[in-house]
Every structure is written in structure tokens, then in C-alpha cells.
PDB file of C-alpha atoms in Angstrom:
ATOM      1  CA  MET A   1       0.229   5.297  20.136  1.00 84.00           C
ATOM      2  CA  PRO A   2       1.913   5.246  16.697  1.00 92.00           C
ATOM      3  CA  LYS A   3      -0.016   6.740  13.807  1.00 97.00           C
ATOM      4  CA  PHE A   4       0.195   5.184  10.365  1.00 98.00           C
ATOM      5  CA  MET A   5      -1.041   6.751   7.132  1.00 98.00           C
ATOM      6  CA  ILE A   6      -1.565   4.092   4.467  1.00 98.00           C
ATOM      7  CA  VAL A   7      -1.373   5.505   0.942  1.00 98.00           C
ATOM      8  CA  GLY A   8      -2.302   3.478  -2.101  1.00 98.00           C
ATOM      9  CA  ASP A   9      -4.559   2.691  -5.018  1.00 98.00           C
ATOM     10  CA  SER A  10      -7.259   0.066  -5.553  1.00 97.00           C
ATOM     11  CA  ILE A  11      -4.991  -2.687  -4.231  1.00 98.00           C
ATOM     12  CA  THR A  12      -4.999  -0.880  -0.885  1.00 98.00           C
ATOM     13  CA  GLU A  13      -8.445   0.715  -0.905  1.00 97.00           C
ATOM     14  CA  GLY A  14     -10.211  -2.538  -1.726  1.00 96.00           C
ATOM     15  CA  SER A  15     -13.771  -2.898  -2.940  1.00 94.00           C
ATOM     16  CA  THR A  16     -17.163  -3.930  -1.624  1.00 93.00           C
ATOM     17  CA  GLY A  17     -16.976  -7.005   0.593  1.00 93.00           C
ATOM     18  CA  ASP A  18     -13.192  -7.045   1.070  1.00 96.00           C
ATOM     19  CA  TYR A  19     -11.338  -7.343   4.335  1.00 97.00           C
ATOM     20  CA  THR A  20      -8.377  -5.420   2.756  1.00 98.00           C
ATOM     21  CA  TRP A  21      -4.723  -5.828   3.640  1.00 98.00           C
ATOM     22  CA  ARG A  22      -5.123  -2.731   5.827  1.00 98.00           C
ATOM     23  CA  TYR A  23      -7.448  -4.790   8.018  1.00 98.00           C
ATOM     24  CA  ARG A  24      -4.992  -7.687   8.144  1.00 98.00           C
ATOM     25  CA  LEU A  25      -2.148  -5.340   9.149  1.00 97.00           C
ATOM     26  CA  TRP A  26      -4.209  -3.556  11.817  1.00 97.00           C
ATOM     27  CA  LYS A  27      -5.310  -6.850  13.370  1.00 96.00           C
ATOM     28  CA  HIS A  28      -1.725  -8.106  13.444  1.00 96.00           C
ATOM     29  CA  LEU A  29      -0.342  -4.906  14.991  1.00 96.00           C
ATOM     30  CA  LYS A  30      -3.053  -4.847  17.633  1.00 94.00           C
ATOM     31  CA  ALA A  31      -2.301  -8.433  18.609  1.00 93.00           C
ATOM     32  CA  ASN A  32       1.478  -7.928  18.595  1.00 89.00           C
ATOM     33  CA  GLU A  33       2.774  -5.221  20.890  1.00 78.00           C
ATOM     34  CA  VAL A  34       0.971  -2.250  19.341  1.00 78.00           C
ATOM     35  CA  SER A  35      -2.019  -2.074  21.663  1.00 75.00           C
ATOM     36  CA  GLU A  36      -4.049   0.451  19.662  1.00 84.00           C
ATOM     37  CA  PRO A  37      -2.610   1.102  16.194  1.00 91.00           C
ATOM     38  CA  HIS A  38      -3.997   4.356  14.860  1.00 97.00           C
ATOM     39  CA  PHE A  39      -4.561   4.551  11.096  1.00 98.00           C
ATOM     40  CA  VAL A  40      -5.030   8.104   9.824  1.00 98.00           C
ATOM     41  CA  GLY A  41      -6.176   9.600   6.530  1.00 98.00           C
ATOM     42  CA  PRO A  42      -9.051  11.502   4.955  1.00 97.00           C
ATOM     43  CA  ARG A  43     -10.980   8.468   3.691  1.00 97.00           C
ATOM     44  CA  GLN A  44     -12.604   5.438   5.297  1.00 96.00           C
ATOM     45  CA  GLY A  45     -14.468   3.557   2.589  1.00 95.00           C
ATOM     46  CA  LEU A  46     -14.029   0.953  -0.101  1.00 95.00           C
ATOM     47  CA  ASP A  47     -14.750   1.329  -3.777  1.00 94.00           C
ATOM     48  CA  ASP A  48     -18.297   0.239  -4.618  1.00 91.00           C
ATOM     49  CA  LEU A  49     -17.934  -1.900  -7.740  1.00 83.00           C
ATOM     50  CA  THR A  50     -21.698  -2.342  -7.952  1.00 80.00           C
ATOM     51  CA  GLN A  51     -22.017   1.300  -9.058  1.00 80.00           C
ATOM     52  CA  ALA A  52     -21.403   2.338 -12.654  1.00 68.00           C
ATOM     53  CA  GLN A  53     -19.743   5.601 -11.609  1.00 68.00           C
ATOM     54  CA  ALA A  54     -16.097   5.253 -10.631  1.00 65.00           C
ATOM     55  CA  ASN A  55     -14.941   5.784  -7.047  1.00 67.00           C
ATOM     56  CA  GLU A  56     -18.333   5.523  -5.389  1.00 70.00           C
ATOM     57  CA  ASP A  57     -17.711   4.807  -1.702  1.00 84.00           C
ATOM     58  CA  SER A  58     -18.889   1.697   0.108  1.00 90.00           C
ATOM     59  CA  ALA A  59     -18.710   0.957   3.845  1.00 91.00           C
ATOM     60  CA  GLN A  60     -19.391  -2.753   3.316  1.00 92.00           C
ATOM     61  CA  TYR A  61     -16.205  -4.289   4.698  1.00 96.00           C
ATOM     62  CA  ALA A  62     -16.194  -8.018   5.336  1.00 96.00           C
ATOM     63  CA  ASP A  63     -15.329  -6.990   8.907  1.00 97.00           C
ATOM     64  CA  PRO A  64     -15.363  -3.249   9.771  1.00 96.00           C
ATOM     65  CA  ASP A  65     -13.852  -3.830  13.223  1.00 96.00           C
ATOM     66  CA  PHE A  66     -10.612  -1.908  12.680  1.00 97.00           C
ATOM     67  CA  ASP A  67      -9.414   1.648  12.091  1.00 97.00           C
ATOM     68  CA  THR A  68     -10.532   2.168   8.496  1.00 97.00           C
ATOM     69  CA  HIS A  69      -8.911   5.588   7.873  1.00 98.00           C
ATOM     70  CA  HIS A  70      -6.614   5.678   4.846  1.00 98.00           C
ATOM     71  CA  LEU A  71      -5.401   7.662   1.835  1.00 98.00           C
ATOM     72  CA  ALA A  72      -6.048   5.163  -0.938  1.00 98.00           C
ATOM     73  CA  LEU A  73      -8.147   5.545  -4.057  1.00 96.00           C
ATOM     74  CA  TRP A  74      -8.988   3.346  -7.025  1.00 94.00           C
ATOM     75  CA  GLY A  75      -6.712   4.315  -9.919  1.00 94.00           C
ATOM     76  CA  GLN A  76      -4.449   6.588  -7.868  1.00 97.00           C
ATOM     77  CA  PRO A  77      -0.873   7.038  -9.173  1.00 97.00           C
ATOM     78  CA  PHE A  78       2.124   8.640  -7.491  1.00 98.00           C
ATOM     79  CA  THR A  79       1.614  11.649  -9.754  1.00 96.00           C
ATOM     80  CA  ALA A  80      -1.747  12.391  -8.106  1.00 97.00           C
ATOM     81  CA  VAL A  81      -0.408  12.618  -4.554  1.00 97.00           C
ATOM     82  CA  MET A  82       3.308  13.375  -4.754  1.00 97.00           C
ATOM     83  CA  GLU A  83       2.935  17.153  -4.555  1.00 95.00           C
ATOM     84  CA  GLY A  84      -0.015  17.154  -2.148  1.00 97.00           C
ATOM     85  CA  ILE A  85       1.251  14.534   0.301  1.00 98.00           C
ATOM     86  CA  GLY A  86       2.623  17.255   2.565  1.00 98.00           C
ATOM     87  CA  ASN A  87      -0.853  18.635   3.153  1.00 98.00           C
ATOM     88  CA  TYR A  88      -2.074  15.210   4.257  1.00 98.00           C
ATOM     89  CA  VAL A  89       0.932  14.892   6.560  1.00 98.00           C
ATOM     90  CA  SER A  90       0.093  18.277   8.085  1.00 98.00           C
ATOM     91  CA  ASP A  91      -3.580  17.404   8.513  1.00 98.00           C
ATOM     92  CA  CYS A  92      -3.186  13.833   9.802  1.00 98.00           C
ATOM     93  CA  ASP A  93       0.238  13.980  11.538  1.00 98.00           C
ATOM     94  CA  PRO A  94       1.316  10.369  10.924  1.00 98.00           C
ATOM     95  CA  ASP A  95       4.475   8.890  12.414  1.00 97.00           C
ATOM     96  CA  VAL A  96       4.941   6.461   9.522  1.00 98.00           C
ATOM     97  CA  VAL A  97       3.668   6.717   5.951  1.00 98.00           C
ATOM     98  CA  VAL A  98       3.047   3.263   4.499  1.00 98.00           C
ATOM     99  CA  THR A  99       2.815   3.414   0.710  1.00 99.00           C
ATOM    100  CA  LEU A 100       1.881   0.901  -1.974  1.00 98.00           C
ATOM    101  CA  LEU A 101       1.645   2.769  -5.281  1.00 98.00           C
ATOM    102  CA  GLY A 102       3.052   2.606  -8.785  1.00 98.00           C
ATOM    103  CA  ILE A 103       1.028   0.086 -10.756  1.00 97.00           C
ATOM    104  CA  ASN A 104      -1.228   2.785 -12.216  1.00 97.00           C
ATOM    105  CA  ASP A 105       1.731   4.966 -13.161  1.00 97.00           C
ATOM    106  CA  PHE A 106       2.851   2.146 -15.428  1.00 97.00           C
ATOM    107  CA  ALA A 107      -0.512   0.747 -16.511  1.00 95.00           C
ATOM    108  CA  TRP A 108      -2.464   3.926 -17.270  1.00 94.00           C
ATOM    109  CA  TYR A 109       0.054   6.775 -17.414  1.00 95.00           C
ATOM    110  CA  GLY A 110       2.788   5.012 -19.390  1.00 94.00           C
ATOM    111  CA  GLU A 111       5.609   6.239 -17.192  1.00 97.00           C
ATOM    112  CA  THR A 112       9.090   4.795 -17.251  1.00 98.00           C
ATOM    113  CA  ALA A 113      10.777   3.376 -14.171  1.00 98.00           C
ATOM    114  CA  PHE A 114      13.020   6.458 -14.067  1.00 98.00           C
ATOM    115  CA  GLN A 115       9.998   8.787 -14.123  1.00 98.00           C
ATOM    116  CA  VAL A 116       8.278   6.961 -11.257  1.00 98.00           C
ATOM    117  CA  GLU A 117      11.531   7.029  -9.290  1.00 98.00           C
ATOM    118  CA  GLN A 118      11.580  10.818  -9.663  1.00 98.00           C
ATOM    119  CA  ASP A 119       7.939  10.923  -8.505  1.00 98.00           C
ATOM    120  CA  VAL A 120       8.929   9.032  -5.352  1.00 98.00           C
ATOM    121  CA  ARG A 121      11.726  11.517  -4.693  1.00 98.00           C
ATOM    122  CA  ILE A 122       9.218  14.373  -4.854  1.00 98.00           C
ATOM    123  CA  TYR A 123       6.791  12.436  -2.649  1.00 98.00           C
ATOM    124  CA  ILE A 124       9.373  11.940   0.098  1.00 98.00           C
ATOM    125  CA  ALA A 125      10.653  15.507  -0.090  1.00 98.00           C
ATOM    126  CA  GLU A 126       7.166  17.019   0.102  1.00 98.00           C
ATOM    127  CA  ALA A 127       6.190  14.812   3.058  1.00 98.00           C
ATOM    128  CA  ARG A 128       9.403  15.667   4.911  1.00 98.00           C
ATOM    129  CA  ARG A 129       8.861  19.341   4.262  1.00 98.00           C
ATOM    130  CA  LYS A 130       5.927  19.130   6.673  1.00 98.00           C
ATOM    131  CA  LYS A 131       7.420  16.616   9.149  1.00 98.00           C
ATOM    132  CA  ALA A 132      11.167  16.080   9.122  1.00 98.00           C
ATOM    133  CA  ASN A 133      11.203  12.969  11.312  1.00 98.00           C
ATOM    134  CA  LEU A 134       8.636  11.033   9.326  1.00 98.00           C
ATOM    135  CA  GLY A 135       9.215   7.334   8.694  1.00 98.00           C
ATOM    136  CA  PHE A 136       8.481   5.716   5.322  1.00 98.00           C
ATOM    137  CA  VAL A 137       7.708   2.157   4.282  1.00 98.00           C
ATOM    138  CA  PHE A 138       7.245   1.561   0.560  1.00 98.00           C
ATOM    139  CA  GLY A 139       5.900  -1.584  -1.034  1.00 98.00           C
ATOM    140  CA  ARG A 140       7.358  -2.979  -4.214  1.00 98.00           C
ATOM    141  CA  VAL A 141       4.982  -2.981  -7.197  1.00 98.00           C
ATOM    142  CA  LEU A 142       3.278  -6.367  -7.214  1.00 98.00           C
ATOM    143  CA  PRO A 143       3.259  -8.942 -10.010  1.00 98.00           C
ATOM    144  CA  THR A 144       0.066  -8.855 -12.070  1.00 97.00           C
ATOM    145  CA  GLN A 145      -1.500 -10.869 -14.852  1.00 97.00           C
ATOM    146  CA  ARG A 146      -0.613  -8.080 -17.263  1.00 96.00           C
ATOM    147  CA  GLY A 147       3.020  -8.417 -16.266  1.00 95.00           C
ATOM    148  CA  ALA A 148       2.876 -12.126 -17.029  1.00 94.00           C
ATOM    149  CA  GLN A 149       1.588 -11.384 -20.530  1.00 96.00           C
ATOM    150  CA  ASP A 150       3.422  -8.148 -21.388  1.00 97.00           C
ATOM    151  CA  ALA A 151       7.208  -8.403 -21.159  1.00 97.00           C
ATOM    152  CA  GLU A 152       7.777  -4.667 -21.667  1.00 97.00           C
ATOM    153  CA  PHE A 153       5.400  -3.839 -18.821  1.00 97.00           C
ATOM    154  CA  ALA A 154       7.058  -6.384 -16.539  1.00 97.00           C
ATOM    155  CA  THR A 155      10.477  -4.945 -17.355  1.00 97.00           C
ATOM    156  CA  ARG A 156       9.389  -1.451 -16.302  1.00 98.00           C
ATOM    157  CA  VAL A 157       7.950  -2.789 -13.047  1.00 98.00           C
ATOM    158  CA  ASN A 158      11.082  -4.808 -12.259  1.00 98.00           C
ATOM    159  CA  ASP A 159      13.309  -1.850 -13.105  1.00 98.00           C
ATOM    160  CA  PHE A 160      11.334   0.384 -10.749  1.00 98.00           C
ATOM    161  CA  ASN A 161      11.453  -2.143  -7.910  1.00 98.00           C
ATOM    162  CA  THR A 162      15.243  -2.267  -8.230  1.00 98.00           C
ATOM    163  CA  ARG A 163      15.413   1.519  -8.277  1.00 98.00           C
ATOM    164  CA  LEU A 164      13.127   1.719  -5.229  1.00 98.00           C
ATOM    165  CA  GLU A 165      15.524  -0.383  -3.158  1.00 98.00           C
ATOM    166  CA  ALA A 166      18.453   1.859  -4.121  1.00 98.00           C
ATOM    167  CA  LEU A 167      16.409   4.994  -3.528  1.00 98.00           C
ATOM    168  CA  ALA A 168      15.454   3.888  -0.023  1.00 98.00           C
ATOM    169  CA  GLU A 169      19.099   3.325   0.836  1.00 98.00           C
ATOM    170  CA  GLU A 170      20.071   6.706  -0.622  1.00 98.00           C
ATOM    171  CA  LEU A 171      17.354   8.793   1.041  1.00 98.00           C
ATOM    172  CA  SER A 172      17.064   7.059   4.407  1.00 98.00           C
ATOM    173  CA  LEU A 173      18.081   9.230   7.362  1.00 98.00           C
ATOM    174  CA  PRO A 174      18.610   8.244  11.002  1.00 97.00           C
ATOM    175  CA  PHE A 175      15.632  10.352  12.067  1.00 97.00           C
ATOM    176  CA  SER A 176      13.578   9.643   8.926  1.00 98.00           C
ATOM    177  CA  PRO A 177      14.160   6.067   7.739  1.00 98.00           C
ATOM    178  CA  VAL A 178      13.009   4.889   4.330  1.00 98.00           C
ATOM    179  CA  VAL A 179      12.549   1.131   3.977  1.00 98.00           C
ATOM    180  CA  VAL A 180      11.064  -1.223   1.401  1.00 98.00           C
ATOM    181  CA  ALA A 181       8.683  -4.073   2.218  1.00 98.00           C
ATOM    182  CA  GLN A 182       9.110  -7.308   0.251  1.00 98.00           C
ATOM    183  CA  ASP A 183       5.422  -7.607  -0.590  1.00 98.00           C
ATOM    184  CA  ASP A 184       6.091  -9.121  -4.015  1.00 98.00           C
ATOM    185  CA  ASP A 185       8.083 -12.040  -2.614  1.00 97.00           C
ATOM    186  CA  GLY A 186       6.187 -15.173  -3.627  1.00 96.00           C
ATOM    187  CA  PHE A 187       3.153 -13.168  -4.756  1.00 98.00           C
ATOM    188  CA  ASP A 188       1.373 -15.012  -7.576  1.00 98.00           C
ATOM    189  CA  PRO A 189      -1.413 -13.130  -9.383  1.00 97.00           C
ATOM    190  CA  GLU A 190      -3.114 -16.416 -10.283  1.00 97.00           C
ATOM    191  CA  LEU A 191      -3.272 -17.511  -6.653  1.00 97.00           C
ATOM    192  CA  HIS A 192      -3.326 -14.274  -4.712  1.00 97.00           C
ATOM    193  CA  THR A 193      -5.678 -12.002  -6.693  1.00 97.00           C
ATOM    194  CA  TRP A 194      -9.299 -12.288  -7.761  1.00 95.00           C
ATOM    195  CA  ASP A 195      -8.831 -10.618 -11.162  1.00 95.00           C
ATOM    196  CA  GLY A 196      -5.118 -10.682 -11.935  1.00 96.00           C
ATOM    197  CA  THR A 197      -4.411  -7.432 -10.052  1.00 97.00           C
ATOM    198  CA  HIS A 198      -6.451  -6.979  -6.869  1.00 97.00           C
ATOM    199  CA  PRO A 199      -5.637  -9.173  -3.877  1.00 98.00           C
ATOM    200  CA  ASN A 200      -7.955 -11.859  -2.632  1.00 97.00           C
ATOM    201  CA  SER A 201      -7.827 -12.804   1.048  1.00 97.00           C
ATOM    202  CA  HIS A 202      -4.655 -14.845   0.533  1.00 97.00           C
ATOM    203  CA  GLY A 203      -3.039 -11.883  -1.228  1.00 98.00           C
ATOM    204  CA  GLU A 204      -4.127  -9.502   1.535  1.00 98.00           C
ATOM    205  CA  ILE A 205      -2.354 -11.677   4.093  1.00 98.00           C
ATOM    206  CA  ARG A 206       0.860 -11.707   2.058  1.00 98.00           C
ATOM    207  CA  ILE A 207       0.896  -7.926   1.608  1.00 98.00           C
ATOM    208  CA  ALA A 208       0.100  -7.248   5.258  1.00 98.00           C
ATOM    209  CA  ALA A 209       2.768  -9.698   6.374  1.00 98.00           C
ATOM    210  CA  ALA A 210       5.448  -7.952   4.326  1.00 98.00           C
ATOM    211  CA  PHE A 211       4.581  -4.543   5.754  1.00 98.00           C
ATOM    212  CA  ALA A 212       4.359  -5.979   9.278  1.00 98.00           C
ATOM    213  CA  ASP A 213       7.858  -7.429   8.856  1.00 98.00           C
ATOM    214  CA  ALA A 214       9.241  -4.079   7.714  1.00 98.00           C
ATOM    215  CA  LEU A 215       7.607  -2.198  10.586  1.00 97.00           C
ATOM    216  CA  ALA A 216       8.911  -4.730  13.113  1.00 97.00           C
ATOM    217  CA  HIS A 217      12.467  -5.037  11.785  1.00 96.00           C
ATOM    218  CA  LYS A 218      13.125  -1.397  10.901  1.00 94.00           C
ATOM    219  CA  PHE A 219      10.916   0.552  13.330  1.00 95.00           C
ATOM    220  CA  GLY A 220      10.482  -1.823  16.248  1.00 94.00           C
ATOM    221  CA  LEU A 221       6.699  -1.625  15.864  1.00 94.00           C
ATOM    222  CA  GLY A 222       4.987  -4.925  16.549  1.00 93.00           C
ATOM    223  CA  SER A 223       6.417  -8.312  15.648  1.00 95.00           C
ATOM    224  CA  PRO A 224       7.149  -9.997  12.328  1.00 97.00           C
ATOM    225  CA  TYR A 225       4.142 -11.768  10.847  1.00 97.00           C
ATOM    226  CA  PRO A 226       4.089 -15.428  11.901  1.00 96.00           C
ATOM    227  CA  ARG A 227       4.915 -18.102   9.344  1.00 96.00           C
ATOM    228  CA  PRO A 228       3.539 -20.179   7.835  1.00 96.00           C
ATOM    229  CA  LEU A 229       0.916 -17.670   6.780  1.00 96.00           C
ATOM    230  CA  PRO A 230      -2.584 -18.582   7.971  1.00 94.00           C
ATOM    231  CA  GLU A 231      -5.130 -20.220   5.739  1.00 92.00           C
ATOM    232  CA  VAL A 232      -8.067 -17.902   5.053  1.00 94.00           C
ATOM    233  CA  THR A 233     -11.306 -18.057   3.088  1.00 92.00           C
ATOM    234  CA  ASP A 234     -11.656 -15.784   0.081  1.00 91.00           C
ATOM    235  CA  VAL A 235     -14.662 -13.483  -0.142  1.00 89.00           C
ATOM    236  CA  THR A 236     -17.015 -13.899  -3.068  1.00 79.00           C
ATOM    237  CA  LYS A 237     -17.001 -11.006  -5.545  1.00 77.00           C
ATOM    238  CA  ASN A 238     -20.420 -10.178  -7.005  1.00 66.00           C
ATOM    239  CA  ILE A 239     -19.720  -7.694  -9.791  1.00 61.00           C
TER     240      ILE A 239
END
């Protein structure tokens, strides 16, 4: 029974009423050769956007029928977890760490693509320090409405995504592969988010499909996500 630890920010955590792309991935794995995918992590909730205080937990998934454990938090950057990731690896013992981070490093912390690349190097090294044969799947930073309006921001994101591909090739080991999911391929913030950043149901499917493809092709876990992608109904956000 493979164990996956999904690490991310608000795009991964989701908020009140979401299915989340974690849900979409779990459902796909369960239906495709991974009989009981086990998601691990210290958290289980969503962010409750109806509360004024940040990072209030909600259990109100659109469908809670999946393994909701994760290590994702609204606003979380690489810098917040890169040195502590080893402790989570020790506590949760994942086989594969699935990571979608980086947007907050650029949006709120003003880091350069080079700086975030160095953060990823630390992240991988600290995780491997606790489990040498750990597998890694990283997502590329997704297009956002800010990127469409701010050329300098978009340039940093694109630079990092290029660096991430090279970094994965450099640091991948036979017993500890590092691969990159193509989650940004065809992702349109106008069509696939509800606010320019956070995925709607169509965006969730696209992200989950990219990670499912990477897990199938590089790790032999499950099958690639079927195309064309299914039509889904977006949830209504009441905030």
C-alpha cells in the first residue's frame, strides 16, 4: 500500500466546499490499480474562508469520502517547510512526497527563481536525510491572473519552472527519483480557477491528472489519467 504525502499551499489545501485536487487524485488512484492509496500528513481539513481569522480549519469537503490527510496550508511557501520536511517524513513515513509549492514564495516573499531553486534543494536534502529512498513529484508553479497582468512576476515563475525541470534531472537518483508533473500544461486561470489563483473543479481535475500521469509513468503507480478530461460541475463559493 503506497503512502503519499501531499505538500502544498492553498491551491492544495482547498477551502470550504471544495473537492480539492487531492480528492480527484485519490479517486483516480483507487480506481486504477492502487487499491487503497494512503495519503499521510499531520492535517486533514480545508481552510474555512467564512472565518475572519486566517487558517481556521473546516471539514466541509464537497465529498469527504477519501483519505484527507495532507501537509498543505493556506499561504505556505517552501521556506516554511524546507528545513522541517524531514520531521514530517520521519513521523509519516511516506513512499512518495508530492509537492505543489512556490507561488507564495514569489507572491508574498519576493524571492527570485534562483532563491526558490535553492529552497527546493534544501527541501529534497532534508527529506532524504530521514529516508534515503524517498520518491519526489513536484508540480510546476501554475499560471495565475497576477501572472497575466504582471510580466515581472510571470518571468520569475517561468524561470523557476525551467530551473525545476533541470533540478529534477540533476538530483534524481535510481533509488530516489525526482520528477516534475506538467500541471501547468493548458491551465488557464480564467477557466480553471474561481478567483484567478485557486482551482475550481475543472482546475482540480487538470492538476490531479498531471500528478497521476507522473506517478504512473515514473513510478508505475496507477494509470495515466484518461483523456479527454471529464466534464465536472464547479462548486459555488459563498465568501
